[in-house]
Coordinates of N, CA and C and ligand atoms in Angstrom, one line a residue:
M1 N 77.8 17.6 60.5 CA 79.5 16.2 60.1 C 79.1 15.1 60.6
E2 N 79.2 13.5 60.2 CA 79.3 12.6 61.0 C 80.4 12.1 60.5
L3 N 81.3 11.4 61.5 CA 81.9 10.9 61.3 C 82.2 8.9 60.7
C4 N 83.0 8.8 59.5 CA 83.0 7.5 58.6 C 84.4 6.6 59.0
V5 N 84.1 5.8 59.8 CA 85.7 4.9 60.1 C 85.9 3.8 59.5
A6 N 87.2 4.1 58.9 CA 87.7 3.2 57.9 C 88.0 1.9 58.3
L7 N 87.3 0.6 58.5 CA 87.6 -0.6 58.7 C 88.8 -1.3 57.4
D8 N 89.8 -0.7 57.7 CA 90.6 -1.2 57.1 C 92.1 -1.8 57.1
L9 N 91.8 -3.2 58.1 CA 92.7 -3.4 58.7 C 93.0 -4.8 57.8
S10 N 94.2 -5.5 58.5 CA 94.5 -6.9 57.5 C 93.8 -7.9 58.0
S11 N 92.9 -7.6 59.4 CA 92.0 -8.9 59.5 C 90.9 -8.7 59.3
A12 N 89.4 -10.0 59.8 CA 88.3 -9.4 60.9 C 88.4 -9.3 61.6
K13 N 89.5 -10.2 62.0 CA 89.3 -9.9 63.6 C 90.3 -8.8 63.7
E14 N 91.0 -8.6 63.7 CA 91.6 -6.5 63.8 C 90.4 -5.6 63.6
N15 N 89.8 -6.0 62.9 CA 88.5 -5.2 61.9 C 87.3 -5.1 63.2
L16 N 86.9 -6.0 63.8 CA 85.9 -6.7 64.7 C 86.8 -6.1 65.8
A17 N 87.4 -6.2 66.3 CA 88.2 -5.1 67.6 C 88.3 -3.9 67.6
L18 N 88.3 -3.8 66.6 CA 88.0 -2.0 66.6 C 87.0 -1.6 66.6
A19 N 85.6 -2.4 65.7 CA 84.3 -2.3 65.9 C 84.0 -2.2 67.1
K20 N 84.7 -3.6 67.7 CA 83.9 -3.4 69.2 C 84.0 -2.2 70.4
S21 N 85.4 -2.1 70.1 CA 85.6 -0.5 71.3 C 85.0 0.5 70.7
L22 N 84.5 0.5 69.5 CA 84.1 1.8 69.4 C 82.1 2.0 69.3
Q23 N 81.8 0.4 69.8 CA 80.5 -0.2 70.1 C 79.7 1.0 70.6
D24 N 80.2 1.8 71.3 CA 79.2 2.6 72.4 C 79.0 3.9 71.2
Y25 N 79.3 4.3 70.4 CA 79.5 5.4 69.5 C 78.4 4.9 68.0
N26 N 77.7 6.0 68.0 CA 76.6 5.6 67.1 C 77.3 6.4 65.7
L27 N 78.3 5.2 64.9 CA 78.8 5.8 63.8 C 78.7 5.1 62.7
W28 N 79.0 6.1 61.7 CA 79.5 5.3 60.4 C 80.3 4.3 60.0
V29 N 80.7 3.4 59.8 CA 81.7 2.5 59.5 C 81.4 1.9 57.8
K30 N 82.7 2.3 57.8 CA 82.8 1.8 56.4 C 83.8 1.1 55.9
V31 N 83.1 -0.2 55.2 CA 83.3 -1.7 54.7 C 84.3 -1.3 53.4
G32 N 85.6 -1.3 52.8 CA 85.8 -1.2 51.4 C 85.8 -2.6 51.3
F33 N 87.0 -2.4 50.0 CA 87.5 -3.8 49.5 C 88.1 -4.7 49.9
R34 N 89.0 -4.5 50.8 CA 90.1 -5.6 51.3 C 89.1 -6.4 52.2
T35 N 88.2 -6.0 53.4 CA 87.5 -6.4 53.7 C 86.9 -7.0 53.2
Y36 N 86.0 -6.4 52.2 CA 84.5 -7.4 51.6 C 84.9 -8.1 51.1
I37 N 86.5 -8.3 49.5 CA 87.1 -8.9 49.6 C 86.9 -10.3 50.1
R38 N 87.6 -10.4 51.4 CA 88.0 -11.1 52.1 C 86.4 -11.2 52.9
D39 N 86.4 -11.0 53.2 CA 85.1 -11.1 54.7 C 83.6 -11.0 54.4
G40 N 83.4 -10.7 52.9 CA 82.2 -11.0 52.5 C 81.0 -9.8 53.3
K41 N 79.6 -10.7 53.2 CA 78.7 -10.7 53.9 C 78.1 -10.8 55.5
S42 N 78.9 -11.8 55.4 CA 79.3 -12.3 57.1 C 79.5 -10.7 58.1
F43 N 80.7 -10.9 57.3 CA 81.4 -9.3 58.0 C 80.3 -7.8 58.5
I44 N 79.1 -7.7 57.3 CA 78.6 -7.0 58.0 C 77.0 -7.4 58.5
E45 N 77.6 -8.9 58.7 CA 76.5 -9.5 59.5 C 76.8 -9.2 60.9
A46 N 78.3 -9.3 61.1 CA 79.2 -9.4 62.2 C 78.7 -7.9 63.3
L47 N 79.1 -6.8 62.1 CA 78.9 -5.7 62.5 C 77.8 -4.9 63.7
K48 N 76.9 -5.4 62.6 CA 75.5 -5.1 62.8 C 75.1 -6.0 64.5
Q49 N 75.8 -6.8 64.0 CA 75.4 -7.5 65.8 C 76.3 -7.1 67.2
I50 N 77.5 -6.2 66.6 CA 77.7 -5.7 67.9 C 77.6 -4.3 68.4
N51 N 76.9 -4.1 67.2 CA 75.8 -2.5 67.8 C 75.0 -2.6 66.5
P52 N 73.8 -2.4 66.6 CA 72.7 -2.6 65.3 C 73.0 -1.4 64.8
K53 N 73.0 0.1 65.6 CA 73.2 1.3 65.7 C 74.2 1.5 64.0
F54 N 75.1 0.4 64.3 CA 76.4 1.1 63.0 C 75.3 1.2 62.0
K55 N 76.0 2.6 61.2 CA 75.7 2.8 59.9 C 76.9 2.2 58.9
I56 N 76.4 2.0 57.8 CA 77.4 0.8 57.4 C 77.4 1.9 56.0
F57 N 78.5 1.8 55.3 CA 78.8 2.3 54.2 C 79.9 1.4 53.2
L58 N 79.3 0.6 52.2 CA 80.2 -0.4 51.5 C 80.5 0.8 50.2
D59 N 82.4 0.6 50.2 CA 82.8 1.5 49.4 C 83.3 0.9 48.6
L60 N 82.6 0.3 47.7 CA 83.3 -0.8 46.6 C 83.2 -0.1 45.4
K61 N 83.1 1.1 45.1 CA 83.2 2.0 44.1 C 82.8 1.4 42.4
L62 N 81.6 0.7 42.5 CA 81.0 0.2 41.4 C 81.6 1.0 39.8
Y63 N 81.9 0.3 38.8 CA 82.3 0.9 37.5 C 82.5 0.0 36.9
D64 N 81.0 -0.5 35.6 CA 80.6 -1.3 34.8 C 79.7 -0.9 33.4
I65 N 79.5 -2.0 32.9 CA 78.5 -1.7 32.0 C 77.1 -1.2 32.4
P66 N 76.8 -0.5 32.2 CA 74.9 -0.2 32.9 C 73.9 -1.1 33.6
N67 N 73.6 -2.1 32.7 CA 73.2 -3.4 32.9 C 74.2 -4.1 34.7
T68 N 74.9 -4.5 34.6 CA 75.9 -5.3 35.3 C 75.9 -4.5 36.5
M69 N 76.0 -2.9 36.6 CA 75.5 -2.2 37.9 C 74.3 -1.9 38.5
A70 N 73.7 -1.8 37.7 CA 72.1 -2.1 38.1 C 72.1 -3.4 39.0
D71 N 72.6 -4.9 38.1 CA 72.8 -5.7 39.1 C 73.6 -5.9 40.2
A72 N 74.0 -5.5 40.1 CA 75.8 -4.6 41.8 C 74.1 -4.4 42.4
A73 N 73.7 -2.6 42.2 CA 73.2 -2.1 42.7 C 71.8 -2.6 43.9
E74 N 71.4 -4.1 43.2 CA 69.7 -4.3 43.3 C 70.6 -5.6 44.4
E75 N 72.0 -6.1 44.4 CA 72.4 -7.3 45.4 C 73.0 -6.3 46.7
M76 N 73.2 -5.1 46.4 CA 73.6 -3.9 47.5 C 72.5 -3.8 48.5
A77 N 71.6 -3.3 47.6 CA 70.2 -3.3 48.3 C 69.6 -4.1 49.2
K78 N 70.1 -5.7 48.7 CA 69.7 -7.0 49.9 C 70.0 -7.1 51.0
L79 N 71.7 -6.0 51.2 CA 71.7 -6.3 51.8 C 71.7 -5.6 53.1
D80 N 72.3 -5.4 54.3 CA 71.6 -4.5 55.4 C 72.8 -3.5 55.5
I81 N 73.1 -3.3 54.4 CA 73.7 -1.4 54.5 C 73.0 -0.2 54.0
D82 N 74.0 1.1 54.5 CA 72.8 2.1 54.5 C 73.4 3.1 53.2
M83 N 74.8 2.8 52.6 CA 75.4 3.4 51.6 C 76.3 2.4 51.0
F84 N 75.9 2.8 49.4 CA 77.0 2.4 48.8 C 77.4 3.3 47.9
N85 N 78.5 3.4 46.9 CA 79.1 3.9 45.8 C 79.7 3.5 44.4
I86 N 79.0 4.6 43.4 CA 79.9 4.5 42.4 C 80.7 5.1 41.9
H87 N 81.5 4.9 40.5 CA 82.3 6.0 39.8 C 81.1 6.8 38.9
A88 N 81.3 8.4 39.1 CA 80.3 8.6 38.6 C 81.0 9.0 36.7
S89 N 82.5 8.1 36.5 CA 82.5 8.5 35.2 C 82.4 7.0 34.8
A90 N 81.6 6.2 35.3 CA 80.6 5.4 34.5 C 79.3 6.0 33.7
G91 N 79.1 7.3 33.7 CA 78.3 7.8 33.0 C 76.6 8.0 33.4
T92 N 76.4 8.7 32.7 CA 74.5 8.9 33.1 C 73.6 7.9 32.8
I93 N 73.8 7.0 32.1 CA 73.2 6.0 31.7 C 73.2 5.1 32.8
A94 N 74.4 4.5 33.4 CA 74.8 3.5 34.0 C 73.9 4.3 35.8
M95 N 74.1 5.9 36.0 CA 73.7 5.7 37.3 C 71.8 6.4 36.6
K96 N 71.4 6.2 35.9 CA 70.0 6.5 35.9 C 69.5 4.6 35.7
A97 N 70.3 3.8 35.2 CA 70.1 2.3 35.2 C 70.0 2.3 37.2
V98 N 71.2 2.6 37.4 CA 71.4 2.2 39.2 C 69.8 2.5 40.2
M99 N 69.6 3.8 39.3 CA 68.3 4.6 40.4 C 67.0 4.1 39.9
E100 N 67.0 3.2 39.2 CA 65.9 2.9 38.7 C 65.6 1.5 39.0
R101 N 66.7 0.8 38.7 CA 66.5 -0.4 40.1 C 66.2 -0.3 41.0
L102 N 66.7 0.8 41.7 CA 66.2 0.8 43.3 C 65.2 1.0 43.9
A103 N 64.5 2.2 42.4 CA 63.4 2.4 42.9 C 62.2 1.6 43.3
S104 N 62.5 0.6 43.2 CA 60.9 -0.6 43.9 C 61.5 -0.4 45.2
Y105 N 62.9 0.0 45.5 CA 63.3 -0.8 47.3 C 62.9 0.2 47.8
E106 N 61.7 0.0 48.9 CA 61.2 0.7 50.1 C 61.7 1.7 50.8
K107 N 63.1 0.7 51.0 CA 63.8 1.2 51.9 C 65.5 1.1 51.4
R108 N 66.0 2.1 50.5 CA 67.2 1.4 49.6 C 68.9 2.5 50.1
P109 N 69.6 1.7 50.1 CA 71.0 2.8 50.8 C 70.3 3.9 50.1
L110 N 71.5 4.6 50.3 CA 72.0 6.4 49.3 C 73.1 5.4 48.7
V111 N 73.0 6.4 47.7 CA 74.0 6.3 46.7 C 75.0 7.7 46.6
L112 N 76.0 7.2 46.7 CA 77.1 8.4 46.4 C 78.3 7.9 45.2
A113 N 78.3 9.2 44.6 CA 79.2 8.9 42.7 C 81.0 9.6 43.2
V114 N 81.8 8.7 43.2 CA 83.0 9.1 43.2 C 83.1 10.3 42.3
T115 N 83.7 11.4 42.8 CA 84.2 12.6 41.5 C 85.7 12.1 41.0
A116 N 86.3 12.9 41.9 CA 88.3 12.2 41.9 C 88.5 12.1 43.0
L117 N 89.5 10.5 43.1 CA 89.7 9.7 44.2 C 91.1 11.0 45.1
T118 N 90.4 11.1 46.1 CA 91.5 12.1 47.0 C 93.5 11.5 46.8
S119 N 93.2 10.7 46.2 CA 95.3 10.2 46.2 C 95.4 10.8 44.6
F120 N 94.5 11.4 44.1 CA 94.8 12.0 43.1 C 95.7 13.6 43.2
D121 N 96.7 14.4 42.2 CA 97.4 15.6 42.2 C 96.8 15.7 41.3
E122 N 96.9 17.3 41.0 CA 96.5 18.0 40.0 C 97.0 17.2 38.4
K123 N 98.5 16.8 38.9 CA 98.9 16.7 37.6 C 98.5 15.2 37.1
N124 N 98.8 13.9 37.7 CA 97.7 13.0 37.5 C 96.2 12.6 36.9
F125 N 95.8 13.8 37.5 CA 94.4 13.5 37.6 C 94.0 14.3 35.8
Q126 N 94.6 15.5 35.9 CA 94.6 15.8 34.2 C 95.3 15.1 33.4
R127 N 96.1 14.1 33.5 CA 96.7 13.1 32.1 C 95.5 12.1 31.9
V128 N 94.4 11.2 33.1 CA 93.5 10.8 33.1 C 92.4 11.0 32.8
Y129 N 92.0 12.4 33.0 CA 90.2 13.3 32.9 C 90.6 14.1 31.4
G130 N 91.8 14.7 31.3 CA 91.6 16.2 30.7 C 91.1 17.3 31.4
E131 N 90.8 17.0 32.2 CA 90.2 18.4 33.0 C 90.7 18.8 34.1
S132 N 90.6 19.7 35.1 CA 91.3 20.0 36.3 C 90.2 19.3 37.6
I133 N 90.8 19.1 38.4 CA 90.5 18.4 39.2 C 88.7 19.5 40.0
E134 N 89.1 20.4 39.8 CA 87.7 21.2 40.3 C 86.8 21.1 39.5
V135 N 87.3 21.3 38.1 CA 86.4 21.1 36.9 C 85.5 19.7 37.1
K136 N 86.5 19.2 36.8 CA 85.4 17.6 36.4 C 85.1 17.3 38.1
A137 N 85.5 17.3 38.6 CA 84.5 17.3 39.9 C 83.0 17.8 40.0
Q138 N 83.2 19.1 39.4 CA 81.7 20.2 39.3 C 81.1 19.4 38.3
Q139 N 80.9 18.8 37.3 CA 81.0 18.1 35.8 C 80.4 17.1 36.9
F140 N 80.8 16.0 37.5 CA 80.4 14.8 38.2 C 79.4 14.8 38.9
A141 N 79.3 16.3 39.8 CA 78.6 16.2 40.9 C 77.4 16.7 39.9
K142 N 77.5 17.5 38.9 CA 76.2 17.8 38.5 C 75.3 16.7 37.7
M143 N 75.8 16.1 37.4 CA 75.6 15.1 36.4 C 74.9 13.7 37.5
S144 N 75.2 13.6 38.5 CA 74.9 12.9 39.7 C 73.5 13.4 40.3
Y145 N 73.3 14.8 41.0 CA 72.6 15.2 41.4 C 70.8 15.4 40.4
E146 N 71.7 15.5 38.8 CA 70.6 15.8 37.7 C 70.2 13.9 37.8
N147 N 70.6 12.8 37.7 CA 70.3 11.8 37.4 C 69.5 11.2 39.4
G148 N 69.4 11.6 40.3 CA 68.5 11.7 41.0 C 69.7 11.0 42.6
L149 N 71.1 10.9 41.7 CA 72.4 10.3 43.3 C 71.7 10.7 44.5
D150 N 71.9 10.5 45.5 CA 72.1 11.6 47.1 C 73.3 12.0 47.6
G151 N 74.4 12.4 46.5 CA 75.3 12.7 46.6 C 76.6 12.2 46.1
V152 N 77.9 12.9 46.7 CA 79.0 12.2 45.5 C 80.1 12.2 46.9
V153 N 81.7 11.8 46.4 CA 82.5 11.2 47.1 C 83.4 12.5 46.7
C154 N 84.3 13.3 47.2 CA 84.6 14.3 46.5 C 85.8 14.6 48.6
S155 N 86.9 15.9 47.5 CA 87.7 16.3 48.9 C 86.9 17.3 48.9
V156 N 87.4 17.9 50.6 CA 87.2 18.4 51.4 C 87.0 19.9 50.4
F157 N 88.0 20.2 49.5 CA 88.4 21.3 48.8 C 86.9 21.8 47.6
E158 N 86.6 20.7 47.6 CA 85.1 20.5 46.3 C 83.8 20.8 47.0
S159 N 83.9 20.6 48.4 CA 82.6 20.4 48.5 C 81.8 21.9 49.1
R160 N 82.0 22.6 49.1 CA 81.1 23.9 49.4 C 80.3 24.1 47.7
G161 N 81.6 24.0 46.8 CA 81.1 24.8 45.9 C 80.2 23.6 45.4
I162 N 80.3 22.6 45.3 CA 79.5 21.2 44.7 C 78.0 21.5 44.9
K163 N 77.9 22.0 46.7 CA 76.2 22.2 47.0 C 76.4 23.1 46.2
V164 N 76.9 24.6 46.2 CA 76.8 25.8 45.2 C 76.0 25.2 44.4
I165 N 76.1 24.6 43.7 CA 76.0 24.3 42.0 C 74.9 23.0 41.7
T166 N 74.6 22.1 43.1 CA 73.5 21.6 42.7 C 72.2 21.7 44.1
S167 N 72.5 21.3 45.5 CA 71.8 21.6 46.5 C 72.5 22.6 47.3
Q168 N 72.0 22.3 48.7 CA 72.7 22.0 50.3 C 72.4 21.1 50.5
D169 N 71.4 20.0 50.0 CA 70.6 19.0 50.6 C 71.9 17.8 49.8
F170 N 72.2 17.8 49.2 CA 73.5 17.2 48.4 C 74.7 16.9 49.0
L171 N 74.7 15.3 49.2 CA 75.4 15.0 50.5 C 77.1 14.8 49.9
T172 N 77.8 15.2 50.8 CA 79.5 15.3 50.1 C 79.6 14.0 51.2
L173 N 80.5 13.1 51.0 CA 81.4 12.7 51.7 C 82.6 12.6 51.6
C174 N 83.7 12.9 52.6 CA 85.2 13.6 51.9 C 86.3 12.7 52.6
P175 N 87.1 11.4 52.2 CA 87.9 11.1 53.0 C 89.4 11.8 52.4
G176 N 90.5 11.7 53.0 CA 91.7 12.4 53.0 C 91.7 13.4 54.7
I177 N 90.8 13.0 55.4 CA 90.2 13.9 56.5 C 91.8 13.6 57.4
R178 N 92.1 14.3 57.8 CA 93.5 14.3 59.0 C 92.8 14.9 59.9
P179 N 92.3 14.3 60.8 CA 91.3 14.8 62.2 C 92.3 16.6 62.5
F180 N 93.5 16.4 63.3 CA 94.1 17.2 63.7 C 95.6 17.5 63.3
G181 N 95.9 17.1 62.0 CA 96.9 17.4 60.8 C 98.1 16.2 61.2
E182 N 97.0 14.8 60.9 CA 97.9 13.8 61.1 C 98.8 13.6 59.9
D183 N 99.7 12.6 59.9 CA 100.5 12.6 58.6 C 99.2 11.9 57.2
A184 N 99.9 12.5 56.2 CA 99.0 12.4 54.9 C 98.7 11.0 54.5
A185 N 100.0 10.3 54.6 CA 100.5 9.0 53.5 C 100.0 9.1 51.8
D186 N 99.5 8.2 51.3 CA 99.2 8.0 50.3 C 98.0 9.2 49.5
Q187 N 97.8 10.2 50.3 CA 96.9 10.9 50.4 C 97.5 12.5 50.0
Q188 N 96.7 13.0 48.9 CA 97.2 14.4 48.5 C 96.2 15.6 48.4
R189 N 95.2 15.3 48.7 CA 93.8 16.2 49.3 C 94.0 16.5 50.3
V190 N 94.1 16.3 51.6 CA 94.0 16.2 52.8 C 93.3 17.3 53.7
A191 N 92.5 17.3 54.5 CA 91.8 18.4 55.2 C 91.8 18.4 56.4
T192 N 91.8 18.8 57.8 CA 91.6 19.0 59.0 C 89.9 18.7 58.9
L193 N 89.6 18.1 60.0 CA 87.9 18.3 60.7 C 87.5 19.8 60.3
E194 N 88.4 20.3 61.2 CA 88.1 21.8 61.4 C 87.5 22.4 60.0
F195 N 88.4 22.4 58.4 CA 88.6 22.9 57.5 C 87.0 22.2 57.2
A196 N 87.0 20.9 57.3 CA 85.8 20.0 56.3 C 84.4 20.4 57.1
K197 N 84.3 20.5 58.6 CA 82.9 21.5 59.2 C 82.9 23.0 58.4
Q198 N 84.0 23.8 58.2 CA 83.8 25.1 57.5 C 83.1 24.4 56.4
E199 N 83.6 23.4 55.2 CA 82.8 23.3 54.2 C 81.9 22.3 54.1
S200 N 81.2 22.3 55.4 CA 79.6 22.1 54.9 C 80.0 20.6 54.4
V201 N 80.8 19.8 55.1 CA 81.0 18.5 54.8 C 80.0 17.6 55.4
N202 N 79.2 16.6 55.1 CA 78.0 16.1 55.4 C 78.9 14.4 56.3
Y203 N 80.0 13.5 55.9 CA 80.6 12.6 56.4 C 81.8 12.7 55.7
A204 N 82.7 12.6 57.5 CA 84.3 13.3 57.0 C 84.4 11.6 57.5
V205 N 85.6 10.8 56.7 CA 85.9 9.9 56.3 C 87.4 9.5 56.9
V206 N 87.4 8.8 57.9 CA 88.8 8.8 58.8 C 89.4 6.9 58.9
G207 N 90.5 6.5 58.1 CA 90.9 5.4 58.2 C 92.4 5.5 59.3
R208 N 93.5 5.7 58.5 CA 94.6 5.5 59.1 C 94.9 6.4 60.5
P209 N 94.4 7.4 60.5 CA 94.8 8.2 62.3 C 94.1 7.8 62.7
I210 N 92.7 6.7 62.9 CA 92.2 6.2 63.9 C 93.0 4.8 64.3
Y211 N 92.7 3.9 62.9 CA 93.7 2.7 63.7 C 95.1 2.5 63.7
K212 N 95.3 3.5 63.4 CA 97.1 3.6 63.4 C 97.3 4.0 64.8
D213 N 96.2 4.8 65.9 CA 96.6 5.9 66.7 C 96.9 4.6 67.8
K214 N 97.7 4.6 68.8 CA 97.9 4.0 69.6 C 96.4 4.0 70.9
Y215 N 95.6 4.9 70.6 CA 94.5 4.8 71.5 C 92.9 5.3 70.3
P216 N 93.1 4.2 69.7 CA 91.7 4.4 68.5 C 90.7 5.0 69.4
Q217 N 89.8 4.4 70.5 CA 88.7 4.6 71.1 C 89.0 6.6 71.4
Q218 N 90.2 6.5 72.0 CA 90.1 7.8 72.4 C 90.0 8.7 71.3
K219 N 90.9 8.4 70.6 CA 91.1 8.9 69.1 C 89.7 9.7 68.9
V220 N 89.1 8.6 68.6 CA 87.3 9.0 68.0 C 86.7 9.7 69.0
K221 N 86.9 9.4 70.2 CA 86.3 10.6 71.2 C 86.8 11.8 71.0
N222 N 87.5 12.3 70.9 CA 88.2 13.2 70.4 C 87.9 13.9 69.3
I223 N 87.6 13.1 68.5 CA 86.7 13.4 66.5 C 85.6 13.7 67.1
L224 N 85.0 13.4 67.7 CA 83.4 12.9 68.1 C 83.0 14.8 68.7
K225 N 83.7 15.2 70.0 CA 84.1 15.8 70.3 C 84.1 17.5 69.8
A226 N 84.9 17.3 68.6 CA 85.4 18.1 68.0 C 84.6 18.8 67.0
I227 N 83.8 17.4 66.2 CA 82.8 17.4 65.7 C 81.4 18.7 66.0
T228 N 81.5 18.1 67.2 CA 79.8 18.8 67.6 C 80.1 20.1 68.2
T229 N 82.0 19.9 68.9 CA 81.8 21.8 69.6 C 82.0 22.8 68.1
S230 N 81.3 23.6 68.1 CA 81.7 24.2 67.2 C 83.2 25.7 67.6
Ligands
C5P301 O1 93.4 6.1 56.0 P1 92.6 7.0 55.8 O2 91.9 7.9 56.4 O3 93.9 7.4 54.0 O4 91.8 5.9 54.6 C1 90.7 6.7 53.3 C2 89.5 5.8 53.3 O5 88.7 6.3 52.0 C3 90.5 4.3 52.4 O6 89.7 3.7 53.2 C4 90.2 4.9 50.8 O7 90.0 3.4 50.0 C5 88.8 5.1 51.0 N1 88.7 6.3 50.2 C6 89.7 7.3 49.7 N2 89.3 7.7 48.7 C7 88.1 8.5 47.8 C8 87.3 7.5 48.1 C9 87.7 6.3 48.7 O8 91.2 8.1 49.9 N3 87.9 9.5 46.7

């Protein structure tokens, strides 16, 4: 399992200071809406300058008509990033269009599909999707696998089941991780690091429990230690 630190702070300055404090670790860092809308491509370049080995996950959750998504995917592939994501509910035609467009790139970023946002509880998810989270997440994962995506974004609770119906190599990236049982805030389906490890999660996304901690660097150190010791 690898750690992916969400850089969700309120300014580029704060995010880069956090990244700098973590420069000795070969981590994944997640750049989301807030940061990308505000700081754009130059923020990604700044991260790579801090540590060229930082792996970058651009979390923009694409959702549009297939051609627009394929165009956006191509622009993603031109950035120096290692992973991006789309919404699985955009459907199979969109998935195919995205993967076909990326096929000509020798080194393309990993592509994941969002199944169910971890902020959904069962009742509100049912209202939107008309299915339980478990059933829908599995359907979305199967669809993503069959259309050549590299993995899915899901909660820790769906990770293992998704690998059973797709492949053990199909990647799961899970937000809503509260490494040592910290405050869930707006997340509904949270899990500890220990549980994420048990459920074969590939990437554990952690935001607030790190950047709201008094000592983020020490927190990351503790998380990495917990990941590597069984
Ligand atoms: O602060 P916290 O650890 O809850 O941050 C989780 C991060 O993961 C946020 O950046 C959020 O946008 C993102 N995310 C999520 N649920 C998803 C996909 C992404 O929480 N399904």
